[in-house]
Amino acid sequence: MEIQRVILNNIGLFENLEIPLAPTEQNPSNITVFVGNNGAGKTSVLKALATSLSWFTARLRTEKGSGNPIPEDAILNTANAASIEIEICDASGTSDNPNQNEIQHHFKWTLAKNRTGRKSRYTSHLNDCTRLANRYRDALTRDHKTRLPIIGFYPVERVVLDIPLKIRTKHTFLQLDGYDNSLSQGVDFRRFFEWFREREDTENESAMPEDVLNQLKPLLETNPDAWQRLNELNASAKDRQLTAVRTAIRQFMPQMDNLRVRRKPRLHMAIDKNGETLNVAQLSQGEKSLMALVGDIARRLAMLNPALENPLAGDGIVLIDEVDLHLHPSWQRSLCDRLIATFPNCQFVLTTHSPLVISDCKNVLVYTLTNGELQQLPSQYGQDANTVLLDVMDTSIRNQKIDAELNDLLDAIQDLKLTEAQQLLAKLTEELPANHLELVKAKLLIRKQELRHANH
């Protein structure tokens, strides 16, 4: 399942905005990224998509389920009504007849909202939403383990990581529970912890504990075949859903491995970082937020695709606001590539303030939002961060005052005003580090000009 386009009428800052989403012919990746200043409307686009998709998940659960309405405060200030039109492509469960497929796997629905006491300009049309939901309901009726798409929205507030010491409310973890809070809360780490513990308890009943396996290793080293067979049996007993979560986290954070629940000295979640066992609570905020985000996507994919050999190969739509939040630049740089590698069949719609997110992955579709207008950007792949800051994000690469003084220094050197240049250099030397690259260049240029004029 993937969104092909969305049309926003009087939503947020946008009077009428049509947005095609990747993959497209020119941008074959499954990632669309929105950039823009704070208040440009990036979050409004994601919230509109989440609002529209909530009707699909609601009608997948129950035949006449209702999703989230468009909030009245999301309507353009000067407008009386608003609408969200969404076009979905979903080829799952279609017949082998190509003429039928073209019609059957396209779905389009409209969600409308008018201000209280105003006449409605737009009308909701949700027949195709119901038709798409019924397709999956029919498939579930035939096969209770049929594949379901992930639908998830991770807002900025996802960074809160609450690891409970006690489980006070018992939840169920049936297949459709993979949609619980998926469009309203982001990372539900309490439920993640409860789910992980429950599955790990089942896993431990059938698999040999790791410490026992380590004790047996010296005894079986003389019989490699027996040791290999024991490992194979133990691996086959590993829970497939837990394996998906552990694999996803390791893919994003190679130094992290073996996520697990420990009960001593008290109930907690542990992980190995560079070979050292740590309580997850000891990790940095960036490590915790990335682990929680990736782990939650993997968990939902695993729940929604119980029969899939590799649940990470499941498909669906994931919306992430400020995807670079709390992440080290090296992680920002590889983020899109790792999303594609770890969740190859998911469509991602992201927002970011980081030039590294959009300059280090090929074929991503990048839009910039400015004053309610949308502009598609040419590929930024291979561009340095400074160029992206200047050209895309309209941000100076250094402090504006220092930048102006450096430009004055270079102009003085070029105009052969060497006394003035020396004075400007002395002033900047007091403010900047001695090894500042631009100052080193200026010193060399001044010396070169002095030598040239001394020879005349």
Short mmCIF file of C-alpha atoms in Angstrom, two decimals:
data_model
loop_
_atom_site.label_atom_id
_atom_site.label_comp_id
_atom_site.label_asym_id
_atom_site.label_seq_id
_atom_site.Cartn_x
_atom_site.Cartn_y
_atom_site.Cartn_z
CA MET A 1 0.00 0.00 0.00
CA GLU A 2 1.23 3.48 -0.82
CA ILE A 3 -0.11 7.01 -1.13
CA GLN A 4 0.19 8.32 -4.68
CA ARG A 5 -0.96 11.88 -4.02
CA VAL A 6 -2.79 14.05 -1.53
CA ILE A 7 -4.72 17.27 -2.17
CA LEU A 8 -5.20 19.73 0.68
CA ASN A 9 -7.96 22.32 0.36
CA ASN A 10 -7.88 25.06 3.03
CA ILE A 11 -5.79 22.97 5.40
CA GLY A 12 -3.34 24.84 7.61
CA LEU A 13 -1.59 27.44 5.43
CA PHE A 14 -2.61 25.76 2.18
CA GLU A 15 -5.51 27.02 0.08
CA ASN A 16 -5.09 24.35 -2.58
CA LEU A 17 -2.06 22.08 -2.57
CA GLU A 18 -1.53 18.91 -4.61
CA ILE A 19 1.38 16.72 -3.53
CA PRO A 20 2.53 13.59 -5.42
CA LEU A 21 4.50 11.26 -3.13
CA ALA A 22 7.38 8.91 -3.91
CA PRO A 23 7.84 6.52 -5.53
CA THR A 24 7.43 8.39 -8.81
CA GLU A 25 9.03 7.84 -12.23
CA GLN A 26 11.71 10.43 -11.46
CA ASN A 27 12.13 9.44 -7.80
CA PRO A 28 11.92 5.64 -7.50
CA SER A 29 12.73 5.46 -3.79
CA ASN A 30 9.94 5.07 -1.25
CA ILE A 31 10.84 8.24 0.69
CA THR A 32 9.38 11.76 0.45
CA VAL A 33 10.95 14.50 2.58
CA PHE A 34 9.53 17.94 3.39
CA VAL A 35 11.85 20.77 4.45
CA GLY A 36 11.04 24.34 5.43
CA ASN A 37 11.23 26.83 8.24
CA ASN A 38 9.32 26.36 11.47
CA GLY A 39 5.69 27.20 10.81
CA ALA A 40 5.93 26.44 7.07
CA GLY A 41 3.30 23.68 7.32
CA LYS A 42 5.37 20.48 7.28
CA THR A 43 3.60 19.00 10.29
CA SER A 44 0.21 20.05 8.86
CA VAL A 45 0.85 17.84 5.81
CA LEU A 46 1.69 14.81 7.96
CA LYS A 47 -1.29 15.36 10.26
CA ALA A 48 -3.59 15.63 7.25
CA LEU A 49 -2.32 12.30 5.93
CA ALA A 50 -2.71 10.70 9.36
CA THR A 51 -6.26 12.05 9.69
CA SER A 52 -7.27 10.65 6.31
CA LEU A 53 -5.63 7.26 6.93
CA SER A 54 -7.35 6.94 10.31
CA TRP A 55 -10.60 6.24 8.45
CA PHE A 56 -9.03 3.24 6.76
CA THR A 57 -7.77 1.69 10.01
CA ALA A 58 -11.12 2.40 11.70
CA ARG A 59 -13.09 0.68 8.91
CA LEU A 60 -10.67 -2.20 8.83
CA ARG A 61 -11.51 -2.85 12.49
CA THR A 62 -15.28 -2.40 12.15
CA GLU A 63 -17.38 -2.07 9.00
CA LYS A 64 -18.77 1.39 9.81
CA GLY A 65 -15.89 2.65 11.92
CA SER A 66 -15.16 6.37 12.09
CA GLY A 67 -11.68 7.83 11.95
CA ASN A 68 -10.52 11.22 13.16
CA PRO A 69 -12.33 14.33 11.88
CA ILE A 70 -10.43 17.33 10.52
CA PRO A 71 -9.94 19.60 13.55
CA GLU A 72 -11.67 22.94 13.13
CA ASP A 73 -8.46 24.76 14.08
CA ALA A 74 -6.74 23.06 11.12
CA ILE A 75 -8.96 24.96 8.65
CA LEU A 76 -7.33 27.92 6.86
CA ASN A 77 -8.16 31.07 8.84
CA THR A 78 -9.89 32.78 5.92
CA ALA A 79 -11.92 29.71 4.88
CA ASN A 80 -15.25 28.27 6.02
CA ALA A 81 -14.51 24.66 5.10
CA ALA A 82 -11.65 22.30 4.28
CA SER A 83 -11.04 18.91 2.70
CA ILE A 84 -8.34 16.25 2.35
CA GLU A 85 -8.33 14.14 -0.81
CA ILE A 86 -6.08 11.09 -0.83
CA GLU A 87 -5.22 8.61 -3.58
CA ILE A 88 -3.99 5.16 -2.58
CA CYS A 89 -2.47 2.37 -4.65
CA ASP A 90 -2.87 -1.10 -3.17
CA ALA A 91 -2.43 -4.15 -5.38
CA SER A 92 -2.78 -6.76 -2.62
CA GLY A 93 -5.44 -9.36 -3.23
CA THR A 94 -6.26 -8.25 -6.79
CA SER A 95 -6.97 -10.76 -9.50
CA ASP A 96 -4.47 -11.79 -12.13
CA ASN A 97 -6.49 -10.04 -14.84
CA PRO A 98 -4.39 -6.96 -15.73
CA ASN A 99 -7.44 -5.07 -17.05
CA GLN A 100 -9.17 -5.46 -13.69
CA ASN A 101 -6.08 -4.66 -11.66
CA GLU A 102 -5.73 -1.16 -13.07
CA ILE A 103 -9.14 -0.25 -11.71
CA GLN A 104 -9.19 -2.41 -8.62
CA HIS A 105 -5.98 -1.32 -6.95
CA HIS A 106 -6.65 2.44 -7.04
CA PHE A 107 -8.62 4.06 -4.24
CA LYS A 108 -9.52 7.68 -3.66
CA TRP A 109 -11.48 9.25 -0.85
CA THR A 110 -12.26 12.73 0.48
CA LEU A 111 -12.68 13.88 4.04
CA ALA A 112 -14.41 17.25 4.54
CA LYS A 113 -15.04 19.62 7.45
CA ASN A 114 -16.87 22.94 7.71
CA ARG A 115 -16.72 25.49 10.49
CA THR A 116 -19.54 25.40 13.01
CA GLY A 117 -22.53 27.32 11.70
CA ARG A 118 -21.14 27.62 8.16
CA LYS A 119 -22.35 26.01 4.97
CA SER A 120 -20.16 23.21 3.67
CA ARG A 121 -18.29 23.73 0.44
CA TYR A 122 -16.87 20.21 0.38
CA THR A 123 -18.42 16.79 0.88
CA SER A 124 -16.86 13.65 2.35
CA HIS A 125 -16.72 10.68 -0.02
CA LEU A 126 -15.49 7.57 1.78
CA ASN A 127 -16.80 4.75 -0.42
CA ASP A 128 -13.32 3.83 -1.67
CA CYS A 129 -11.99 3.89 1.88
CA THR A 130 -14.66 1.36 2.82
CA ARG A 131 -13.92 -0.68 -0.32
CA LEU A 132 -10.22 -0.87 0.56
CA ALA A 133 -10.92 -1.77 4.18
CA ASN A 134 -13.41 -4.45 3.09
CA ARG A 135 -10.77 -6.01 0.84
CA TYR A 136 -8.59 -6.62 3.89
CA ARG A 137 -11.58 -7.70 6.01
CA ASP A 138 -12.45 -10.29 3.35
CA ALA A 139 -8.84 -11.49 3.28
CA LEU A 140 -8.80 -11.81 7.08
CA THR A 141 -12.04 -13.78 6.95
CA ARG A 142 -10.45 -16.26 4.54
CA ASP A 143 -7.08 -16.38 6.33
CA HIS A 144 -6.66 -15.05 9.86
CA LYS A 145 -2.93 -14.58 9.25
CA THR A 146 -3.21 -12.55 6.06
CA ARG A 147 -0.74 -9.68 5.63
CA LEU A 148 -1.85 -6.22 6.78
CA PRO A 149 -0.12 -2.90 6.01
CA ILE A 150 1.43 -0.81 8.76
CA ILE A 151 -0.11 2.66 9.12
CA GLY A 152 1.86 4.80 11.54
CA PHE A 153 2.39 8.45 12.47
CA TYR A 154 5.29 9.44 14.73
CA PRO A 155 4.95 13.06 15.90
CA VAL A 156 7.66 15.17 17.52
CA GLU A 157 6.40 14.11 20.96
CA ARG A 158 7.52 10.52 20.30
CA VAL A 159 10.79 11.13 22.16
CA VAL A 160 9.33 10.37 25.61
CA LEU A 161 10.54 6.92 26.62
CA ASP A 162 8.67 5.47 29.59
CA ILE A 163 9.89 2.04 30.70
CA PRO A 164 7.40 0.67 33.24
CA LEU A 165 8.53 -1.36 36.24
CA LYS A 166 5.08 -2.90 36.54
CA ILE A 167 2.40 -3.70 34.00
CA ARG A 168 -0.79 -2.27 35.49
CA THR A 169 -3.12 -2.67 32.50
CA LYS A 170 -3.07 -5.93 30.59
CA HIS A 171 -3.30 -5.44 26.83
CA THR A 172 -3.98 -7.91 24.06
CA PHE A 173 -1.58 -8.42 21.18
CA LEU A 174 -3.76 -9.75 18.41
CA GLN A 175 -2.99 -8.95 14.79
CA LEU A 176 -5.25 -5.89 14.55
CA ASP A 177 -3.76 -4.53 17.78
CA GLY A 178 -0.86 -3.51 15.57
CA TYR A 179 -2.98 -0.41 14.83
CA ASP A 180 -3.47 0.60 18.47
CA ASN A 181 -2.46 4.25 18.92
CA SER A 182 -0.58 4.04 15.62
CA LEU A 183 -1.88 7.40 14.36
CA SER A 184 -2.33 9.26 17.61
CA GLN A 185 0.45 8.52 20.06
CA GLY A 186 3.60 7.57 18.17
CA VAL A 187 5.87 5.31 20.20
CA ASP A 188 3.83 3.58 22.90
CA PHE A 189 6.80 2.24 24.81
CA ARG A 190 4.79 0.89 27.72
CA ARG A 191 2.93 -1.35 25.33
CA PHE A 192 6.17 -2.16 23.48
CA PHE A 193 7.74 -3.32 26.75
CA GLU A 194 4.70 -5.41 27.67
CA TRP A 195 4.55 -6.99 24.21
CA PHE A 196 8.28 -7.71 24.22
CA ARG A 197 8.17 -9.32 27.67
CA GLU A 198 5.20 -11.51 26.80
CA ARG A 199 6.79 -12.82 23.59
CA GLU A 200 10.17 -13.29 25.25
CA ASP A 201 8.56 -15.41 28.00
CA THR A 202 7.11 -17.67 25.29
CA GLU A 203 10.45 -17.74 23.48
CA ASN A 204 12.32 -18.74 26.63
CA GLU A 205 9.99 -21.68 27.16
CA SER A 206 11.07 -23.28 23.89
CA ALA A 207 14.61 -21.96 23.43
CA MET A 208 17.66 -22.75 25.50
CA PRO A 209 18.76 -19.83 27.71
CA GLU A 210 21.89 -18.07 26.48
CA ASP A 211 23.83 -18.69 29.71
CA VAL A 212 23.12 -22.43 29.49
CA LEU A 213 24.24 -22.43 25.87
CA ASN A 214 27.50 -20.74 26.86
CA GLN A 215 28.09 -23.37 29.56
CA LEU A 216 27.63 -26.18 27.03
CA LYS A 217 29.96 -24.66 24.46
CA PRO A 218 33.26 -25.88 26.06
CA LEU A 219 31.80 -29.37 26.42
CA LEU A 220 30.81 -29.60 22.76
CA GLU A 221 33.79 -27.88 21.16
CA THR A 222 35.27 -31.32 20.35
CA ASN A 223 32.12 -32.16 18.40
CA PRO A 224 31.50 -29.32 15.92
CA ASP A 225 28.54 -31.07 14.29
CA ALA A 226 26.70 -31.42 17.59
CA TRP A 227 27.43 -27.79 18.50
CA GLN A 228 26.17 -26.57 15.12
CA ARG A 229 23.02 -28.69 15.40
CA LEU A 230 22.35 -27.35 18.88
CA ASN A 231 22.68 -23.78 17.63
CA GLU A 232 20.36 -24.49 14.71
CA LEU A 233 17.70 -25.94 17.02
CA ASN A 234 18.02 -23.02 19.35
CA ALA A 235 17.79 -20.52 16.47
CA SER A 236 14.62 -22.19 15.17
CA ALA A 237 13.02 -21.70 18.59
CA LYS A 238 13.65 -17.94 18.51
CA ASP A 239 10.53 -15.84 18.23
CA ARG A 240 10.24 -14.48 14.69
CA GLN A 241 8.63 -11.23 15.79
CA LEU A 242 11.27 -10.52 18.44
CA THR A 243 13.97 -11.38 15.92
CA ALA A 244 12.51 -8.77 13.56
CA VAL A 245 12.71 -6.08 16.26
CA ARG A 246 16.25 -7.01 17.28
CA THR A 247 17.35 -7.11 13.63
CA ALA A 248 15.85 -3.68 12.88
CA ILE A 249 17.57 -2.08 15.87
CA ARG A 250 20.91 -3.67 14.98
CA GLN A 251 20.53 -2.47 11.37
CA PHE A 252 20.17 1.13 12.54
CA MET A 253 22.57 0.93 15.48
CA PRO A 254 25.27 -1.66 14.67
CA GLN A 255 26.89 -1.22 18.08
CA MET A 256 23.62 -2.35 19.76
CA ASP A 257 22.62 -6.00 20.03
CA ASN A 258 20.57 -8.52 21.99
CA LEU A 259 17.68 -6.43 23.31
CA ARG A 260 16.04 -8.36 26.15
CA VAL A 261 14.07 -8.13 29.41
CA ARG A 262 15.85 -8.72 32.71
CA ARG A 263 14.16 -9.28 36.06
CA LYS A 264 17.13 -8.78 38.40
CA PRO A 265 17.92 -6.69 40.36
CA ARG A 266 14.57 -5.29 39.18
CA LEU A 267 12.47 -5.50 36.04
CA HIS A 268 14.19 -3.63 33.21
CA MET A 269 15.09 -3.79 29.53
CA ALA A 270 18.74 -4.49 28.73
CA ILE A 271 20.82 -4.22 25.59
CA ASP A 272 24.45 -4.92 24.69
CA LYS A 273 26.35 -1.84 23.50
CA ASN A 274 29.79 -2.60 22.08
CA GLY A 275 29.76 -5.84 24.08
CA GLU A 276 28.81 -4.21 27.40
CA THR A 277 25.38 -4.90 28.90
CA LEU A 278 23.45 -1.73 29.78
CA ASN A 279 20.04 -0.86 31.11
CA VAL A 280 18.20 0.85 28.23
CA ALA A 281 17.54 3.75 30.61
CA GLN A 282 21.32 4.39 30.62
CA LEU A 283 21.41 5.13 26.89
CA SER A 284 21.53 8.69 25.56
CA GLN A 285 18.31 10.43 24.55
CA GLY A 286 19.24 10.05 20.88
CA GLU A 287 19.93 6.32 21.28
CA LYS A 288 16.70 5.77 23.20
CA SER A 289 14.52 7.73 20.79
CA LEU A 290 15.95 5.98 17.70
CA MET A 291 15.70 2.55 19.33
CA ALA A 292 12.10 3.23 20.36
CA LEU A 293 11.13 4.52 16.90
CA VAL A 294 12.72 1.68 14.93
CA GLY A 295 11.60 -0.92 17.47
CA ASP A 296 7.99 0.28 17.31
CA ILE A 297 7.87 0.18 13.50
CA ALA A 298 9.33 -3.34 13.54
CA ARG A 299 6.94 -4.47 16.30
CA ARG A 300 3.87 -3.26 14.42
CA LEU A 301 5.06 -4.88 11.19
CA ALA A 302 5.62 -8.14 13.08
CA MET A 303 2.16 -8.07 14.67
CA LEU A 304 0.43 -7.21 11.38
CA ASN A 305 2.29 -9.89 9.40
CA PRO A 306 2.35 -12.96 11.68
CA ALA A 307 2.85 -15.46 8.86
CA LEU A 308 5.59 -13.56 7.05
CA GLU A 309 9.00 -15.23 7.30
CA ASN A 310 10.63 -11.81 7.57
CA PRO A 311 8.11 -9.37 9.07
CA LEU A 312 10.38 -6.44 8.15
CA ALA A 313 9.41 -7.13 4.52
CA GLY A 314 5.84 -6.07 5.29
CA ASP A 315 4.47 -2.98 3.55
CA GLY A 316 2.56 0.13 4.57
CA ILE A 317 2.85 3.85 5.25
CA VAL A 318 4.97 5.50 7.95
CA LEU A 319 4.88 9.25 8.69
CA ILE A 320 7.69 10.70 10.85
CA ASP A 321 7.84 14.34 11.93
CA GLU A 322 11.34 15.83 12.42
CA VAL A 323 13.02 12.52 11.72
CA ASP A 324 16.43 13.98 12.64
CA LEU A 325 15.34 14.79 16.21
CA HIS A 326 18.09 14.02 18.79
CA LEU A 327 20.20 12.19 16.20
CA HIS A 328 23.96 12.60 15.80
CA PRO A 329 24.95 13.96 12.34
CA SER A 330 26.46 10.59 11.38
CA TRP A 331 23.08 8.94 12.02
CA GLN A 332 21.25 11.70 10.13
CA ARG A 333 23.54 11.08 7.17
CA SER A 334 22.64 7.39 6.87
CA LEU A 335 19.02 7.58 8.02
CA CYS A 336 17.19 7.32 4.69
CA ASP A 337 19.43 4.53 3.40
CA ARG A 338 18.85 2.54 6.58
CA LEU A 339 15.09 3.06 6.42
CA ILE A 340 15.10 1.67 2.87
CA ALA A 341 17.41 -1.24 3.77
CA THR A 342 15.52 -2.22 6.93
CA PHE A 343 11.92 -1.63 5.79
CA PRO A 344 12.20 -2.03 1.99
CA ASN A 345 8.47 -2.18 1.27
CA CYS A 346 7.28 0.68 3.45
CA GLN A 347 6.53 4.16 2.13
CA PHE A 348 8.00 6.92 4.30
CA VAL A 349 6.90 10.54 4.45
CA LEU A 350 9.32 12.58 6.56
CA THR A 351 9.99 16.14 7.66
CA THR A 352 13.44 17.39 8.62
CA HIS A 353 15.58 20.43 9.42
CA SER A 354 18.80 18.57 8.63
CA PRO A 355 20.71 19.07 5.34
CA LEU A 356 22.36 15.67 5.90
CA VAL A 357 19.06 13.77 5.67
CA ILE A 358 18.38 14.94 2.10
CA SER A 359 21.93 15.01 0.72
CA ASP A 360 23.09 11.47 1.41
CA CYS A 361 20.44 9.26 -0.19
CA LYS A 362 19.71 8.82 -3.89
CA ASN A 363 16.30 9.25 -5.46
CA VAL A 364 14.43 10.66 -2.45
CA LEU A 365 11.68 13.10 -3.38
CA VAL A 366 12.32 16.43 -1.64
CA TYR A 367 9.86 19.30 -1.30
CA THR A 368 10.35 22.70 0.29
CA LEU A 369 7.41 24.57 1.80
CA THR A 370 7.40 28.39 1.88
CA ASN A 371 4.43 30.66 2.64
CA GLY A 372 1.89 28.01 1.76
CA GLU A 373 3.64 27.16 -1.54
CA LEU A 374 5.22 23.83 -2.47
CA GLN A 375 8.32 23.45 -4.62
CA GLN A 376 9.99 20.21 -5.66
CA LEU A 377 13.75 20.39 -5.31
CA PRO A 378 16.30 18.82 -7.65
CA SER A 379 18.24 15.91 -6.20
CA GLN A 380 20.54 17.00 -3.38
CA TYR A 381 22.46 13.72 -3.46
CA GLY A 382 26.19 14.32 -3.05
CA GLN A 383 25.81 18.00 -2.12
CA ASP A 384 27.83 19.17 0.86
CA ALA A 385 25.90 20.30 3.94
CA ASN A 386 26.89 23.95 3.48
CA THR A 387 25.47 24.06 -0.04
CA VAL A 388 22.18 22.56 1.14
CA LEU A 389 22.01 25.04 4.02
CA LEU A 390 22.50 27.97 1.63
CA ASP A 391 20.49 26.82 -1.39
CA VAL A 392 17.66 24.82 0.18
CA MET A 393 17.27 26.01 3.75
CA ASP A 394 18.20 29.66 3.13
CA THR A 395 20.55 29.59 6.11
CA SER A 396 24.04 31.05 6.35
CA ILE A 397 26.79 28.49 6.91
CA ARG A 398 28.31 30.62 9.67
CA ASN A 399 27.52 33.52 12.00
CA GLN A 400 26.34 36.41 9.80
CA LYS A 401 28.46 39.06 11.56
CA ILE A 402 31.64 36.97 11.20
CA ASP A 403 30.70 36.12 7.62
CA ALA A 404 30.41 39.82 6.75
CA GLU A 405 33.77 40.62 8.40
CA LEU A 406 35.48 37.76 6.56
CA ASN A 407 34.07 39.05 3.28
CA ASP A 408 35.35 42.56 4.10
CA LEU A 409 38.79 41.04 4.78
CA LEU A 410 38.89 39.20 1.45
CA ASP A 411 37.67 42.31 -0.40
CA ALA A 412 40.47 44.40 1.18
CA ILE A 413 43.08 41.84 0.10
CA GLN A 414 41.70 41.70 -3.43
CA ASP A 415 41.68 45.53 -3.65
CA LEU A 416 45.31 45.59 -2.37
CA LYS A 417 44.32 47.53 0.75
CA LEU A 418 46.84 45.57 2.77
CA THR A 419 46.99 47.88 5.79
CA GLU A 420 43.21 47.66 6.16
CA ALA A 421 43.41 43.92 5.58
CA GLN A 422 45.97 43.53 8.38
CA GLN A 423 43.74 45.48 10.76
CA LEU A 424 40.69 43.35 9.90
CA LEU A 425 42.79 40.20 10.26
CA ALA A 426 44.02 41.27 13.69
CA LYS A 427 40.47 41.95 14.83
CA LEU A 428 39.20 38.57 13.61
CA THR A 429 42.20 36.77 15.13
CA GLU A 430 41.08 38.02 18.54
CA GLU A 431 37.59 36.59 18.03
CA LEU A 432 38.24 33.32 16.20
CA PRO A 433 40.42 30.26 16.86
CA ALA A 434 44.00 30.61 15.59
CA ASN A 435 43.56 27.63 13.25
CA HIS A 436 40.34 28.97 11.65
CA LEU A 437 40.58 27.93 8.00
CA GLU A 438 39.46 31.29 6.54
CA LEU A 439 42.02 33.17 8.68
CA VAL A 440 44.81 30.84 7.56
CA LYS A 441 43.80 31.46 3.94
CA ALA A 442 43.72 35.23 4.51
CA LYS A 443 47.20 35.25 6.06
CA LEU A 444 48.57 33.34 3.08
CA LEU A 445 46.89 35.72 0.61
CA ILE A 446 48.21 38.81 2.42
CA ARG A 447 51.72 37.34 2.51
CA LYS A 448 51.48 36.49 -1.20
CA GLN A 449 50.44 40.06 -2.07
CA GLU A 450 53.21 41.53 0.12
CA LEU A 451 55.88 39.38 -1.60
CA ARG A 452 54.52 40.22 -5.04
CA HIS A 453 54.68 43.99 -4.38
CA ALA A 454 58.09 43.73 -2.68
CA ASN A 455 59.50 42.31 -5.94
CA HIS A 456 58.26 45.27 -8.00
#
